[in-house]
Short mmCIF file of C-alpha atoms in Angstrom, two decimals:
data_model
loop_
_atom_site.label_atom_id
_atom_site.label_comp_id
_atom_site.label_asym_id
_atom_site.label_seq_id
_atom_site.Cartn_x
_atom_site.Cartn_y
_atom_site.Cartn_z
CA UNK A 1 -214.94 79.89 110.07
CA UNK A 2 -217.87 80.92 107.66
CA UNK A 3 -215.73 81.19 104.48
CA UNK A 4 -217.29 79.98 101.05
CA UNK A 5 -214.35 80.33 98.37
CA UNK A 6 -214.85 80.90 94.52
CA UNK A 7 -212.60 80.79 91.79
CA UNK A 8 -212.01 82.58 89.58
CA UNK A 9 -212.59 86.13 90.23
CA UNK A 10 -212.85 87.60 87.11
CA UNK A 11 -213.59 85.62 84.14
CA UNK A 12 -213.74 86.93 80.21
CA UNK A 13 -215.16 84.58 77.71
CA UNK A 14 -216.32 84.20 74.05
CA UNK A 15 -219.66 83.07 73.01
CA UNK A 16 -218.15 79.40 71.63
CA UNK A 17 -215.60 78.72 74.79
CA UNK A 18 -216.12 75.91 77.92
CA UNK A 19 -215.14 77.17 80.94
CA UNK A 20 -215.97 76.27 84.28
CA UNK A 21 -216.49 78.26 87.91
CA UNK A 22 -215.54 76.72 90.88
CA UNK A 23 -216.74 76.93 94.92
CA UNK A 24 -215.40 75.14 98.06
CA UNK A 25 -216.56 75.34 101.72
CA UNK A 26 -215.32 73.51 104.42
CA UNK A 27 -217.72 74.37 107.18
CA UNK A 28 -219.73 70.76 106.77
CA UNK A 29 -222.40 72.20 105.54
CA UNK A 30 -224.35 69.70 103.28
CA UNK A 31 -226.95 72.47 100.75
CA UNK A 32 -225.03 74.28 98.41
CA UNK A 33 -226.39 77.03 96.20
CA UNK A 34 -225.61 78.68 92.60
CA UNK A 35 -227.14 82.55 92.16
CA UNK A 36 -226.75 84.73 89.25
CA UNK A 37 -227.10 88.42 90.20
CA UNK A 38 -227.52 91.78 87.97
CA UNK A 39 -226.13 95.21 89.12
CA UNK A 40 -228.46 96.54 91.76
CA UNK A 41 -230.63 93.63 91.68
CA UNK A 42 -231.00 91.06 94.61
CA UNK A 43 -229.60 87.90 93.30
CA UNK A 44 -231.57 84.93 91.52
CA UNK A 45 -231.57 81.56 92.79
CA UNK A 46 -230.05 78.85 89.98
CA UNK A 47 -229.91 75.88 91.51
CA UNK A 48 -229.81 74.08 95.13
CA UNK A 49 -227.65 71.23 95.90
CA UNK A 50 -228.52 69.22 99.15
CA UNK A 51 -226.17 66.03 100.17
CA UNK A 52 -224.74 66.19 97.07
CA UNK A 53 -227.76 65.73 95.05
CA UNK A 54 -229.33 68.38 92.63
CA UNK A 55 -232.61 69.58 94.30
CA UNK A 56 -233.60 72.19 92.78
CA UNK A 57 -233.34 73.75 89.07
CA UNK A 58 -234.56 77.11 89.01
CA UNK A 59 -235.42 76.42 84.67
CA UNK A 60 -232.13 77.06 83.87
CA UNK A 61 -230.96 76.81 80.42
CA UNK A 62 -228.91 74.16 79.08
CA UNK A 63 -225.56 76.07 78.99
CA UNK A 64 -225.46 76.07 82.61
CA UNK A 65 -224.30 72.91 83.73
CA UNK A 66 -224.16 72.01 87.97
CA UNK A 67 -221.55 69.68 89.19
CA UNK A 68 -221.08 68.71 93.09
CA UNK A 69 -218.01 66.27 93.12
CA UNK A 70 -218.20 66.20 96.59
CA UNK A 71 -220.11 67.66 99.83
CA UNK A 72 -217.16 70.16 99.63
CA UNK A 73 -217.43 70.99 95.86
CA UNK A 74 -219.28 72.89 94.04
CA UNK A 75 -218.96 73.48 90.02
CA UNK A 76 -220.67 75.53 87.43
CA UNK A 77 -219.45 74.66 84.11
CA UNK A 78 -220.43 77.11 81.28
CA UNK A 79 -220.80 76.66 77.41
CA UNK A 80 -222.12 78.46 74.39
CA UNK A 81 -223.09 81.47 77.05
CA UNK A 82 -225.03 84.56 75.87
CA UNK A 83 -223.53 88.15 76.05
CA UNK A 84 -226.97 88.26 78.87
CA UNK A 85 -225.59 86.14 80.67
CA UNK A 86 -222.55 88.75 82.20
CA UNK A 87 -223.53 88.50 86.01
CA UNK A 88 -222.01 88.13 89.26
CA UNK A 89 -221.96 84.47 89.67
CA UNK A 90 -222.69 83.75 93.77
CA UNK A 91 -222.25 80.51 95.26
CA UNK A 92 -223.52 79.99 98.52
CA UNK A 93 -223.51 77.22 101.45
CA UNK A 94 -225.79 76.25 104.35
CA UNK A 95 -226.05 73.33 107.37
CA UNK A 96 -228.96 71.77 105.48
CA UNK A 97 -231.19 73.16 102.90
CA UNK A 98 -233.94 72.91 105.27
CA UNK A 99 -235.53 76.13 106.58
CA UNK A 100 -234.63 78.70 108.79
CA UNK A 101 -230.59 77.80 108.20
CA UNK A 102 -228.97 80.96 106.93
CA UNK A 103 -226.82 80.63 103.74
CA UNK A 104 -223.18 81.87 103.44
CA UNK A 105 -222.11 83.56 100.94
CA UNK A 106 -218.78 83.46 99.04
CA UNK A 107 -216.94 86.26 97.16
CA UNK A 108 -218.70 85.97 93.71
CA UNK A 109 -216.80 85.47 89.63
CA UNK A 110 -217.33 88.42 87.78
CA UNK A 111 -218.61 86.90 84.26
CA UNK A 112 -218.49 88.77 81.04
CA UNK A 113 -219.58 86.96 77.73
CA UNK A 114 -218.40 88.86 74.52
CA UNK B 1 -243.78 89.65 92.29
CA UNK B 2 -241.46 90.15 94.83
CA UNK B 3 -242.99 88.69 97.90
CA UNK B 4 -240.53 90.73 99.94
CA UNK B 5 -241.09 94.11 100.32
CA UNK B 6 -237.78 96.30 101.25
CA UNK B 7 -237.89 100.08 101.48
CA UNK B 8 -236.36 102.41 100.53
CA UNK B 9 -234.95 101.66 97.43
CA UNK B 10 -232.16 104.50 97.99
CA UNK B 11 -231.28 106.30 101.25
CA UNK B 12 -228.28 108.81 101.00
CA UNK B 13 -227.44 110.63 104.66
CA UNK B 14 -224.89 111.97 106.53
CA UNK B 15 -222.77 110.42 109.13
CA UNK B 16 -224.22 110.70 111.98
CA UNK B 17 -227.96 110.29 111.34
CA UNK B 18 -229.79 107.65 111.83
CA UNK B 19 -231.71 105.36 109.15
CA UNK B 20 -233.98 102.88 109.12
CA UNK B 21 -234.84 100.13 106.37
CA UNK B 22 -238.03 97.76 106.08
CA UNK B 23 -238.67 94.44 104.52
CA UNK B 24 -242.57 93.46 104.25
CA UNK B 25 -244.41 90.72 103.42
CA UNK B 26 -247.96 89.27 103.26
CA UNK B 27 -246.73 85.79 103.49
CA UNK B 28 -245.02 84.60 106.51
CA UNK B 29 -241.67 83.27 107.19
CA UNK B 30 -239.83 81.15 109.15
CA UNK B 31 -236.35 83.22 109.55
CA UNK B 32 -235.33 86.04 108.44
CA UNK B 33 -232.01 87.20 107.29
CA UNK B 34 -230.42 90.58 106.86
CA UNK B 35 -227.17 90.58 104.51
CA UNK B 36 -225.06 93.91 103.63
CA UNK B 37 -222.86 93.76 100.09
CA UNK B 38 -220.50 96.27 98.31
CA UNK B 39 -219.76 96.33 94.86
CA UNK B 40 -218.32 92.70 93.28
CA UNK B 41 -218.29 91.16 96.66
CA UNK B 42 -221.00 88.70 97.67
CA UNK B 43 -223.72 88.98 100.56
CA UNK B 44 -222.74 88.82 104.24
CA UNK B 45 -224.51 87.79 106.63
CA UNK B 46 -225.20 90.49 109.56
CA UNK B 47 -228.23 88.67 111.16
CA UNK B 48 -230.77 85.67 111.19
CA UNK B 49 -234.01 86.63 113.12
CA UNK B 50 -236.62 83.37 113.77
CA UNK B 51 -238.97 84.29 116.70
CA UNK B 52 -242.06 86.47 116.19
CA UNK B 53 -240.68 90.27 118.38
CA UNK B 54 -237.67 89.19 118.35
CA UNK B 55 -235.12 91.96 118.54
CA UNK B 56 -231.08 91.52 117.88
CA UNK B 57 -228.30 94.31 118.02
CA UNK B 58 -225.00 93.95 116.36
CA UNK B 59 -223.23 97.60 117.80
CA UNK B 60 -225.24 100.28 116.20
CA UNK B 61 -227.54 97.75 114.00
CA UNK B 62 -230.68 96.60 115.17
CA UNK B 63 -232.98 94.44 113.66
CA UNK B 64 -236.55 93.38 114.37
CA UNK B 65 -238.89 90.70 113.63
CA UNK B 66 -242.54 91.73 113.46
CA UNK B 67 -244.74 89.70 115.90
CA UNK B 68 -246.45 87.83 113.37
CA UNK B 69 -242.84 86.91 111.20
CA UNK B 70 -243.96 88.73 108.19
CA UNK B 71 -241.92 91.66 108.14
CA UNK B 72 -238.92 92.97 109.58
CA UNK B 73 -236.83 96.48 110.11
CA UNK B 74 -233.03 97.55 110.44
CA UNK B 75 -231.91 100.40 112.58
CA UNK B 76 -229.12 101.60 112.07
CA UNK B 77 -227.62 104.55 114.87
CA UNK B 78 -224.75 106.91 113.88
CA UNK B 79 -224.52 105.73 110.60
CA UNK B 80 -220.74 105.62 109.23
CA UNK B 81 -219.22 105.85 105.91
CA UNK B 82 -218.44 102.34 106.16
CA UNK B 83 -222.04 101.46 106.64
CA UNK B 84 -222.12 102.26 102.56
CA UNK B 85 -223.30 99.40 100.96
CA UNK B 86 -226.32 97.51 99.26
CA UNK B 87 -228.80 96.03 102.32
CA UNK B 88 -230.57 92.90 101.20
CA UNK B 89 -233.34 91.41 103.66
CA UNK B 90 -234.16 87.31 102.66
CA UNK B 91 -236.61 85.52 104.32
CA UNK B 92 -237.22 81.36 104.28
CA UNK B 93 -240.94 80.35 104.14
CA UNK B 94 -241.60 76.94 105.79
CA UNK B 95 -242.41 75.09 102.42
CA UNK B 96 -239.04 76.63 101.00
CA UNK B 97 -236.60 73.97 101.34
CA UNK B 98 -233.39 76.16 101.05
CA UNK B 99 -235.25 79.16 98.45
CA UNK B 100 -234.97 81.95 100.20
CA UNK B 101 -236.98 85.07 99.34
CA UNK B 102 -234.79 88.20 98.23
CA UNK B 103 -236.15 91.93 98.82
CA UNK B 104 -235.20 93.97 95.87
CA UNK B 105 -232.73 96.27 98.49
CA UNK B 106 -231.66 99.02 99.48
CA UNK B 107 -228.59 101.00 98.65
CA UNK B 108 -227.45 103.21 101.49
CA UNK B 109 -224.74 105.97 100.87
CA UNK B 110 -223.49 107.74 104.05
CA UNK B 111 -221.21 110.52 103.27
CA UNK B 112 -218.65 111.79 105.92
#
């Protein structure tokens, strides 16, 4: 089984509202990854997660807020976004963050700021 | 800069042709990966190439891994409409630590 799950789908919000994307794997794998990707652009790494652990921040602003609760668990939580910030929001796993490990991907949240 | 290379940016054929995609690089890597996506769905994963010549087939796919890892093609024979979709090649440098290096793809539209 190579199935990354995110939740929500789809999600609308307002420049002032807190909301917060979810992702769960179950395949033991112990990196876990955050991308934010335009239409018809590869995506952009955000930040890396390895054993639970931030590892690496890609200069992300503020409003973007990581969370890994567990090696499981990965969070996003949003705040005072930008209308720029509408994106496919990709969360990905792997065995290790080490190279040469290929990453999974799951399904993506559709995020539009109005 | 992109440090990944991948051409063409757009390929539009009918079924039945063949195509072929490339992914270049001056730097070199220590995998390679080869994902396909369709609209609001993420990346998967068709292939992970790691030795220098190394060649994999997935039924009419075929990917190769230039001798000296820094670039890397897809074949693909007979295309099929349901070979539509946007072709990303990614590629993990030994100092990476889990950053893996994105071409810009390729969108391929095969028509019946």
């Amino acid at each position: 089984d190579t199935e990354v799950t995110q939740t929500p789908k789809h999600l609308v919000m307002g420049m002032t509202n807190k909301k917060s994307l979810k992702c769960e794997q179950h395949m033991g794998h112990r990196a876990m990854y955050w991308y934010k990707q335009k239409a018809k652009k590869p995506p952009e790494l955000m930040f890396v997660y390895s054993y639970e652990k931030l590892s690496i921040n890609e200069s992300v602003p503020s409003r973007f807020s990581p969370e890994c609760p567990n090696s499981s668990l990965l969070n996003l939580h949003l705040h005072a976004l930008q209308p720029e910030d509408s994106a496919l929001y990709l969360c990905a796993s792997s065995l290790t963050s080490g190279r040469g490990y290929e990453q999974y991907f799951g399904p993506g949240t559709r995020l539009t700021v109005t | 800069t992109q440090l990944l290379e991948q051409s063409p940016q757009f390929l539009s054929i009918q079924e039945g042709e063949n195509l072929t995609v490339y992914c270049n690089s001056s730097s070199v890597f220590s995998s390679l990966q080869w994902y396909r996506q369709e609209p609001g769905e993420g990346p998967v994963l068709l292939v992970t190439v790691v030795t220098g010549g190394e060649v994999k087939k997935l039924k009419r796919l075929t990917f190769q891994f230039g001798d000296a890892r820094k670039d890397s093609s897809l074949h693909i024979t007979a295309a099929q409409p349901g070979d539509t979709g946007l072709y990303l090649c990614a590629g993990a440098r030994a100092d990476s630590w889990g950053k893996l290096q994105f071409g810009a793809g390729t969108q391929v539209v095969v028509t019946p």
